């Protein structure tokens, strides 16, 4: 199976997004724990981060 680079993936695990962005795992989980968070996709109990959506959210923040 061919490995896809993180920056080409649509959805990332919390660990992948932490490595990609430099934001801590706990902070990502805290942000995405909010009810109806538009940046998270739940696959059963697995949390995936919608990379492009979360990137846009981060771009518009002064601090997180």
PDB file of N, CA and C in Angstrom:
ATOM      1  N   UNK A   1       0.842  -1.186   0.000  1.00  0.00           N
ATOM      2  CA  UNK A   1       0.000   0.000   0.000  1.00  0.00           C
ATOM      3  C   UNK A   1       0.887   1.249   0.000  1.00  0.00           C
ATOM      4  N   UNK A   2       0.544   2.188  -0.851  1.00  0.00           N
ATOM      5  CA  UNK A   2       1.309   3.428  -0.974  1.00  0.00           C
ATOM      6  C   UNK A   2       0.969   4.378   0.169  1.00  0.00           C
ATOM      7  N   UNK A   3       2.001   4.962   0.780  1.00  0.00           N
ATOM      8  CA  UNK A   3       1.785   5.889   1.888  1.00  0.00           C
ATOM      9  C   UNK A   3       1.535   7.299   1.333  1.00  0.00           C
ATOM     10  N   UNK A   4       0.438   7.903   1.779  1.00  0.00           N
ATOM     11  CA  UNK A   4       0.059   9.246   1.327  1.00  0.00           C
ATOM     12  C   UNK A   4       0.649  10.273   2.292  1.00  0.00           C
ATOM     13  N   UNK A   5       1.316  11.319   1.776  1.00  0.00           N
ATOM     14  CA  UNK A   5       1.858  12.353   2.662  1.00  0.00           C
ATOM     15  C   UNK A   5       0.742  13.061   3.439  1.00  0.00           C
ATOM     16  N   UNK A   6       1.040  13.462   4.657  1.00  0.00           N
ATOM     17  CA  UNK A   6       0.052  14.105   5.528  1.00  0.00           C
ATOM     18  C   UNK A   6      -0.603  15.298   4.851  1.00  0.00           C
ATOM     19  N   UNK A   7       0.174  16.143   4.189  1.00  0.00           N
ATOM     20  CA  UNK A   7      -0.373  17.371   3.595  1.00  0.00           C
ATOM     21  C   UNK A   7      -1.286  17.099   2.406  1.00  0.00           C
ATOM     22  N   UNK A   8      -1.367  15.853   1.945  1.00  0.00           N
ATOM     23  CA  UNK A   8      -2.280  15.499   0.861  1.00  0.00           C
ATOM     24  C   UNK A   8      -3.535  14.793   1.359  1.00  0.00           C
ATOM     25  N   UNK A   9      -3.572  14.423   2.632  1.00  0.00           N
ATOM     26  CA  UNK A   9      -4.730  13.737   3.189  1.00  0.00           C
ATOM     27  C   UNK A   9      -5.849  14.732   3.485  1.00  0.00           C
ATOM     28  N   UNK A  10      -7.075  14.302   3.301  1.00  0.00           N
ATOM     29  CA  UNK A  10      -8.235  15.129   3.601  1.00  0.00           C
ATOM     30  C   UNK A  10      -8.512  15.148   5.099  1.00  0.00           C
ATOM     31  N   UNK A  11      -8.442  13.985   5.726  1.00  0.00           N
ATOM     32  CA  UNK A  11      -8.712  13.851   7.153  1.00  0.00           C
ATOM     33  C   UNK A  11      -7.490  13.242   7.838  1.00  0.00           C
ATOM     34  N   UNK A  12      -7.180  13.769   9.013  1.00  0.00           N
ATOM     35  CA  UNK A  12      -6.020  13.303   9.761  1.00  0.00           C
ATOM     36  C   UNK A  12      -6.430  12.840  11.146  1.00  0.00           C
ATOM     37  N   UNK A  13      -5.682  11.888  11.692  1.00  0.00           N
ATOM     38  CA  UNK A  13      -5.887  11.532  13.090  1.00  0.00           C
ATOM     39  C   UNK A  13      -5.398  12.709  13.937  1.00  0.00           C
ATOM     40  N   UNK A  14      -5.759  12.717  15.187  1.00  0.00           N
ATOM     41  CA  UNK A  14      -5.303  13.785  16.090  1.00  0.00           C
ATOM     42  C   UNK A  14      -3.774  13.798  16.134  1.00  0.00           C
ATOM     43  N   UNK A  15      -3.172  12.635  16.191  1.00  0.00           N
ATOM     44  CA  UNK A  15      -1.713  12.537  16.254  1.00  0.00           C
ATOM     45  C   UNK A  15      -1.062  13.083  14.977  1.00  0.00           C
ATOM     46  N   UNK A  16      -1.639  12.765  13.825  1.00  0.00           N
ATOM     47  CA  UNK A  16      -1.116  13.279  12.558  1.00  0.00           C
ATOM     48  C   UNK A  16      -1.256  14.796  12.494  1.00  0.00           C
ATOM     49  N   UNK A  17      -2.423  15.317  12.927  1.00  0.00           N
ATOM     50  CA  UNK A  17      -2.614  16.768  12.869  1.00  0.00           C
ATOM     51  C   UNK A  17      -1.667  17.477  13.826  1.00  0.00           C
ATOM     52  N   UNK A  18      -1.404  16.877  14.974  1.00  0.00           N
ATOM     53  CA  UNK A  18      -0.456  17.461  15.929  1.00  0.00           C
ATOM     54  C   UNK A  18       0.942  17.550  15.304  1.00  0.00           C
ATOM     55  N   UNK A  19       1.367  16.497  14.631  1.00  0.00           N
ATOM     56  CA  UNK A  19       2.673  16.498  13.969  1.00  0.00           C
ATOM     57  C   UNK A  19       2.706  17.502  12.817  1.00  0.00           C
ATOM     58  N   UNK A  20       1.613  17.602  12.090  1.00  0.00           N
ATOM     59  CA  UNK A  20       1.489  18.491  10.930  1.00  0.00           C
ATOM     60  C   UNK A  20       1.490  19.958  11.354  1.00  0.00           C
ATOM     61  N   UNK A  21       0.801  20.281  12.451  1.00  0.00           N
ATOM     62  CA  UNK A  21       0.581  21.679  12.822  1.00  0.00           C
ATOM     63  C   UNK A  21       1.466  22.196  13.944  1.00  0.00           C
ATOM     64  N   UNK A  22       1.983  21.287  14.764  1.00  0.00           N
ATOM     65  CA  UNK A  22       2.752  21.719  15.929  1.00  0.00           C
ATOM     66  C   UNK A  22       1.874  22.045  17.129  1.00  0.00           C
ATOM     67  N   UNK A  23       0.584  21.815  17.017  1.00  0.00           N
ATOM     68  CA  UNK A  23      -0.358  22.031  18.114  1.00  0.00           C
ATOM     69  C   UNK A  23      -0.438  20.727  18.910  1.00  0.00           C
ATOM     70  N   UNK A  24      -0.502  20.835  20.217  1.00  0.00           N
ATOM     71  CA  UNK A  24      -0.523  19.652  21.058  1.00  0.00           C
ATOM     72  C   UNK A  24      -1.788  18.820  20.913  1.00  0.00           C
ATOM     73  N   UNK A  25      -1.642  17.533  21.148  1.00  0.00           N
ATOM     74  CA  UNK A  25      -2.757  16.592  21.045  1.00  0.00           C
ATOM     75  C   UNK A  25      -3.893  16.977  21.987  1.00  0.00           C
ATOM     76  N   UNK A  26      -3.560  17.325  23.226  1.00  0.00           N
ATOM     77  CA  UNK A  26      -4.599  17.675  24.191  1.00  0.00           C
ATOM     78  C   UNK A  26      -5.373  18.918  23.763  1.00  0.00           C
ATOM     79  N   UNK A  27      -4.690  19.900  23.206  1.00  0.00           N
ATOM     80  CA  UNK A  27      -5.363  21.128  22.757  1.00  0.00           C
ATOM     81  C   UNK A  27      -6.272  20.834  21.567  1.00  0.00           C
ATOM     82  N   UNK A  28      -5.821  20.006  20.643  1.00  0.00           N
ATOM     83  CA  UNK A  28      -6.648  19.626  19.490  1.00  0.00           C
ATOM     84  C   UNK A  28      -7.901  18.907  19.973  1.00  0.00           C
ATOM     85  N   UNK A  29      -7.737  17.982  20.910  1.00  0.00           N
ATOM     86  CA  UNK A  29      -8.887  17.253  21.441  1.00  0.00           C
ATOM     87  C   UNK A  29      -9.848  18.201  22.155  1.00  0.00           C
ATOM     88  N   UNK A  30      -9.303  19.159  22.897  1.00  0.00           N
ATOM     89  CA  UNK A  30     -10.142  20.121  23.610  1.00  0.00           C
ATOM     90  C   UNK A  30     -10.993  20.938  22.631  1.00  0.00           C
ATOM     91  N   UNK A  31     -10.385  21.404  21.562  1.00  0.00           N
ATOM     92  CA  UNK A  31     -11.106  22.194  20.560  1.00  0.00           C
ATOM     93  C   UNK A  31     -12.162  21.340  19.859  1.00  0.00           C
ATOM     94  N   UNK A  32     -11.813  20.106  19.524  1.00  0.00           N
ATOM     95  CA  UNK A  32     -12.724  19.263  18.748  1.00  0.00           C
ATOM     96  C   UNK A  32     -13.738  18.518  19.619  1.00  0.00           C
ATOM     97  N   UNK A  33     -13.648  18.652  20.926  1.00  0.00           N
ATOM     98  CA  UNK A  33     -14.639  18.036  21.817  1.00  0.00           C
ATOM     99  C   UNK A  33     -15.930  18.840  21.876  1.00  0.00           C
ATOM    100  N   UNK A  34     -15.902  20.079  21.384  1.00  0.00           N
ATOM    101  CA  UNK A  34     -17.087  20.921  21.428  1.00  0.00           C
ATOM    102  C   UNK A  34     -18.199  20.286  20.592  1.00  0.00           C
ATOM    103  N   UNK A  35     -19.410  20.378  21.111  1.00  0.00           N
ATOM    104  CA  UNK A  35     -20.554  19.784  20.422  1.00  0.00           C
ATOM    105  C   UNK A  35     -20.704  20.390  19.017  1.00  0.00           C
ATOM    106  N   UNK A  36     -20.945  19.552  18.047  1.00  0.00           N
ATOM    107  CA  UNK A  36     -21.131  19.952  16.645  1.00  0.00           C
ATOM    108  C   UNK A  36     -19.919  20.698  16.072  1.00  0.00           C
ATOM    109  N   UNK A  37     -18.730  20.335  16.502  1.00  0.00           N
ATOM    110  CA  UNK A  37     -17.508  20.955  15.977  1.00  0.00           C
ATOM    111  C   UNK A  37     -17.424  20.667  14.473  1.00  0.00           C
ATOM    112  N   UNK A  38     -17.308  21.706  13.642  1.00  0.00           N
ATOM    113  CA  UNK A  38     -17.294  21.503  12.189  1.00  0.00           C
ATOM    114  C   UNK A  38     -15.967  20.960  11.660  1.00  0.00           C
ATOM    115  N   UNK A  39     -14.960  20.831  12.530  1.00  0.00           N
ATOM    116  CA  UNK A  39     -13.624  20.415  12.092  1.00  0.00           C
ATOM    117  C   UNK A  39     -13.341  18.943  12.365  1.00  0.00           C
ATOM    118  N   UNK A  40     -14.311  18.227  12.928  1.00  0.00           N
ATOM    119  CA  UNK A  40     -14.083  16.833  13.287  1.00  0.00           C
ATOM    120  C   UNK A  40     -15.071  15.922  12.571  1.00  0.00           C
ATOM    121  N   UNK A  41     -14.574  14.758  12.178  1.00  0.00           N
ATOM    122  CA  UNK A  41     -15.390  13.716  11.567  1.00  0.00           C
ATOM    123  C   UNK A  41     -15.255  12.490  12.452  1.00  0.00           C
ATOM    124  N   UNK A  42     -16.365  12.038  12.998  1.00  0.00           N
ATOM    125  CA  UNK A  42     -16.344  10.849  13.848  1.00  0.00           C
ATOM    126  C   UNK A  42     -16.627   9.620  12.993  1.00  0.00           C
ATOM    127  N   UNK A  43     -15.752   8.658  13.043  1.00  0.00           N
ATOM    128  CA  UNK A  43     -15.941   7.369  12.385  1.00  0.00           C
ATOM    129  C   UNK A  43     -16.031   6.360  13.524  1.00  0.00           C
ATOM    130  N   UNK A  44     -17.271   6.073  13.932  1.00  0.00           N
ATOM    131  CA  UNK A  44     -17.479   5.298  15.150  1.00  0.00           C
ATOM    132  C   UNK A  44     -16.976   6.134  16.320  1.00  0.00           C
ATOM    133  N   UNK A  45     -16.009   5.616  17.051  1.00  0.00           N
ATOM    134  CA  UNK A  45     -15.430   6.389  18.163  1.00  0.00           C
ATOM    135  C   UNK A  45     -14.091   7.014  17.776  1.00  0.00           C
ATOM    136  N   UNK A  46     -13.697   6.865  16.508  1.00  0.00           N
ATOM    137  CA  UNK A  46     -12.435   7.428  16.032  1.00  0.00           C
ATOM    138  C   UNK A  46     -12.652   8.866  15.575  1.00  0.00           C
ATOM    139  N   UNK A  47     -11.818   9.770  16.074  1.00  0.00           N
ATOM    140  CA  UNK A  47     -11.896  11.192  15.750  1.00  0.00           C
ATOM    141  C   UNK A  47     -10.903  11.509  14.638  1.00  0.00           C
ATOM    142  N   UNK A  48     -11.409  12.017  13.517  1.00  0.00           N
ATOM    143  CA  UNK A  48     -10.554  12.479  12.431  1.00  0.00           C
ATOM    144  C   UNK A  48     -10.720  13.987  12.280  1.00  0.00           C
ATOM    145  N   UNK A  49      -9.625  14.663  12.041  1.00  0.00           N
ATOM    146  CA  UNK A  49      -9.636  16.110  11.882  1.00  0.00           C
ATOM    147  C   UNK A  49      -9.741  16.438  10.396  1.00  0.00           C
ATOM    148  N   UNK A  50     -10.711  17.275  10.049  1.00  0.00           N
ATOM    149  CA  UNK A  50     -10.855  17.744   8.670  1.00  0.00           C
ATOM    150  C   UNK A  50      -9.768  18.796   8.457  1.00  0.00           C
ATOM    151  N   UNK A  51      -8.702  18.388   7.779  1.00  0.00           N
ATOM    152  CA  UNK A  51      -7.487  19.197   7.689  1.00  0.00           C
ATOM    153  C   UNK A  51      -7.742  20.606   7.151  1.00  0.00           C
ATOM    154  N   UNK A  52      -8.388  20.742   6.012  1.00  0.00           N
ATOM    155  CA  UNK A  52      -8.578  22.061   5.404  1.00  0.00           C
ATOM    156  C   UNK A  52      -9.451  22.959   6.286  1.00  0.00           C
ATOM    157  N   UNK A  53     -10.497  22.400   6.851  1.00  0.00           N
ATOM    158  CA  UNK A  53     -11.387  23.164   7.718  1.00  0.00           C
ATOM    159  C   UNK A  53     -10.649  23.648   8.962  1.00  0.00           C
ATOM    160  N   UNK A  54      -9.884  22.759   9.583  1.00  0.00           N
ATOM    161  CA  UNK A  54      -9.159  23.119  10.805  1.00  0.00           C
ATOM    162  C   UNK A  54      -8.044  24.105  10.496  1.00  0.00           C
ATOM    163  N   UNK A  55      -7.394  23.947   9.335  1.00  0.00           N
ATOM    164  CA  UNK A  55      -6.364  24.906   8.915  1.00  0.00           C
ATOM    165  C   UNK A  55      -6.950  26.317   8.798  1.00  0.00           C
ATOM    166  N   UNK A  56      -8.127  26.444   8.183  1.00  0.00           N
ATOM    167  CA  UNK A  56      -8.772  27.754   8.048  1.00  0.00           C
ATOM    168  C   UNK A  56      -9.123  28.331   9.413  1.00  0.00           C
ATOM    169  N   UNK A  57      -9.617  27.488  10.307  1.00  0.00           N
ATOM    170  CA  UNK A  57      -9.934  27.922  11.670  1.00  0.00           C
ATOM    171  C   UNK A  57      -8.677  28.460  12.359  1.00  0.00           C
ATOM    172  N   UNK A  58      -7.580  27.738  12.249  1.00  0.00           N
ATOM    173  CA  UNK A  58      -6.324  28.138  12.891  1.00  0.00           C
ATOM    174  C   UNK A  58      -5.817  29.464  12.312  1.00  0.00           C
ATOM    175  N   UNK A  59      -5.935  29.642  10.996  1.00  0.00           N
ATOM    176  CA  UNK A  59      -5.480  30.874  10.344  1.00  0.00           C
ATOM    177  C   UNK A  59      -6.156  32.118  10.913  1.00  0.00           C
ATOM    178  N   UNK A  60      -7.393  31.981  11.364  1.00  0.00           N
ATOM    179  CA  UNK A  60      -8.161  33.120  11.856  1.00  0.00           C
ATOM    180  C   UNK A  60      -8.089  33.328  13.364  1.00  0.00           C
ATOM    181  N   UNK A  61      -7.223  32.565  14.041  1.00  0.00           N
ATOM    182  CA  UNK A  61      -7.107  32.669  15.494  1.00  0.00           C
ATOM    183  C   UNK A  61      -5.853  33.451  15.866  1.00  0.00           C
ATOM    184  N   UNK A  62      -5.970  34.268  16.918  1.00  0.00           N
ATOM    185  CA  UNK A  62      -4.812  34.973  17.455  1.00  0.00           C
ATOM    186  C   UNK A  62      -4.022  34.046  18.370  1.00  0.00           C
ATOM    187  N   UNK A  63      -4.743  33.261  19.171  1.00  0.00           N
ATOM    188  CA  UNK A  63      -4.122  32.280  20.042  1.00  0.00           C
ATOM    189  C   UNK A  63      -5.095  31.133  20.246  1.00  0.00           C
ATOM    190  N   UNK A  64      -4.546  29.966  20.565  1.00  0.00           N
ATOM    191  CA  UNK A  64      -5.412  28.814  20.817  1.00  0.00           C
ATOM    192  C   UNK A  64      -4.992  28.099  22.069  1.00  0.00           C
TER     193      UNK A  64
END
